[in-house]
Amino acid sequence: MEPLEFSDGTVFTERRRLYTASAAPGTRTYGERLMAIGGTEYREWDPRRSKLAAYLANSGKVLPIRKDSNVLYLGASSGTTPSHVSDIASGGKVYCVEFAPRMFRELVVNCKPRPNMMPILADATKPSEYEFMVSGVDVVYQDVAQKNQADILADNMEKFGARYGMVAVKARSEDVSENPKTIFKKAESRLKERGFRILDTLSLEPYEDSHEMIVVERT
Ligand SMILES: C[S@@+](CC[C@H](N)C(=O)[O-])C[C@H]1O[C@@H](n2cnc3c(N)ncnc32)[C@H](O)[C@@H]1O
């Protein structure tokens, strides 16, 4: 098991597969493979199930989430990727925002064995509604599959004073008829207009159709 370059020793690779060291040994979130090596339990991280893993599998080089980061995760669903973020930021907190009640119920179950994962039933377009539950955010990670993805990220980064942001832009959620490349350029321009520097952009194909990861830093 080798630490992945640029991951500050939080993500590992073996035979080109990705792993995180489990912060909740003995538990699975989505049926992932567990491997025990030298007293550490590693969880396989599937790029077909997680856009953050797809970004890293495609040689994404900017991972601003560190061991002690506090992460605001928008669009947590049942907790698949958030659980790996909770392994990475094992010394920080992961605030998981999800607005669909059915997914939220599963998220609550998956947060139970992970003391650093906080489920929040709320709409990511209304950060003032969960402001009272969230503090000290270093990174906003967003995967919400809806319109105005750049502005939702920017609004949350501004509200919580986060330095870094990552957004997995889904082109079809913005406009089904427009060329995905045009949509990604518009999202990048909007983030620049809102005062962010683009640190990286990367297509998530072949793992996710018409998706691009954008990583930004507040200037
Ligand atoms: C593609 S799924 C997220 C998958 C998850 N990020 C993962 O990798 O495990 C998108 C989720 O965003 C949620 N969502 C969409 N718009 C939202 C909003 N405005 N506020 C909160 N959640 C939202 C959906 O209910 C859905 O569960």
Short mmCIF file of C-alpha atoms in Angstrom, two decimals, residues 51-52 55-56 59-66 138-142 153 157 163-169 184 187-188 191-192 196-204 212-219:
data_model
loop_
_atom_site.label_atom_id
_atom_site.label_comp_id
_atom_site.label_asym_id
_atom_site.label_seq_id
_atom_site.Cartn_x
_atom_site.Cartn_y
_atom_site.Cartn_z
CA LYS A 51 -16.63 11.51 -8.20
CA LEU A 52 -13.82 12.45 -5.84
CA TYR A 55 -10.91 12.78 -10.00
CA LEU A 56 -7.97 11.11 -8.22
CA SER A 59 -4.61 11.85 -11.93
CA GLY A 60 -6.21 14.89 -10.28
CA LYS A 61 -3.41 16.61 -8.42
CA VAL A 62 -5.11 19.06 -6.05
CA LEU A 63 -6.63 17.55 -2.91
CA PRO A 64 -7.09 20.39 -0.41
CA ILE A 65 -8.74 18.05 2.13
CA ARG A 66 -6.15 17.23 4.80
CA ASP A 138 -11.68 24.87 5.43
CA VAL A 139 -13.06 23.16 2.31
CA VAL A 140 -16.48 23.04 0.65
CA TYR A 141 -17.00 19.89 -1.45
CA GLN A 142 -20.08 19.92 -3.69
CA LEU A 153 -20.38 26.65 -4.25
CA MET A 157 -17.62 29.31 0.49
CA ARG A 163 -10.40 28.83 1.52
CA TYR A 164 -10.84 25.87 -0.85
CA GLY A 165 -13.71 24.46 -2.88
CA MET A 166 -14.26 21.42 -5.08
CA VAL A 167 -17.30 21.02 -7.30
CA ALA A 168 -18.20 18.06 -9.50
CA VAL A 169 -20.15 19.94 -12.20
CA PHE A 184 -17.90 23.81 -17.83
CA ALA A 187 -18.98 27.49 -14.48
CA GLU A 188 -15.23 28.27 -14.46
CA LEU A 191 -16.25 31.14 -10.21
CA LYS A 192 -13.54 33.56 -11.40
CA PHE A 196 -11.96 32.47 -6.90
CA ARG A 197 -8.76 31.24 -8.50
CA ILE A 198 -9.07 27.99 -10.48
CA LEU A 199 -6.49 25.48 -9.22
CA ASP A 200 -7.53 22.57 -11.42
CA THR A 201 -10.19 21.35 -13.84
CA LEU A 202 -10.47 17.74 -14.93
CA SER A 203 -12.99 15.64 -16.84
CA LEU A 204 -14.38 12.70 -14.82
CA GLU A 212 -15.96 18.04 -14.66
CA MET A 213 -14.24 18.56 -11.32
CA ILE A 214 -13.27 22.17 -10.63
CA VAL A 215 -10.98 22.96 -7.69
CA VAL A 216 -10.82 26.59 -6.52
CA GLU A 217 -9.12 28.76 -3.93
CA ARG A 218 -10.37 32.06 -2.53
CA THR A 219 -8.13 34.91 -3.69
#
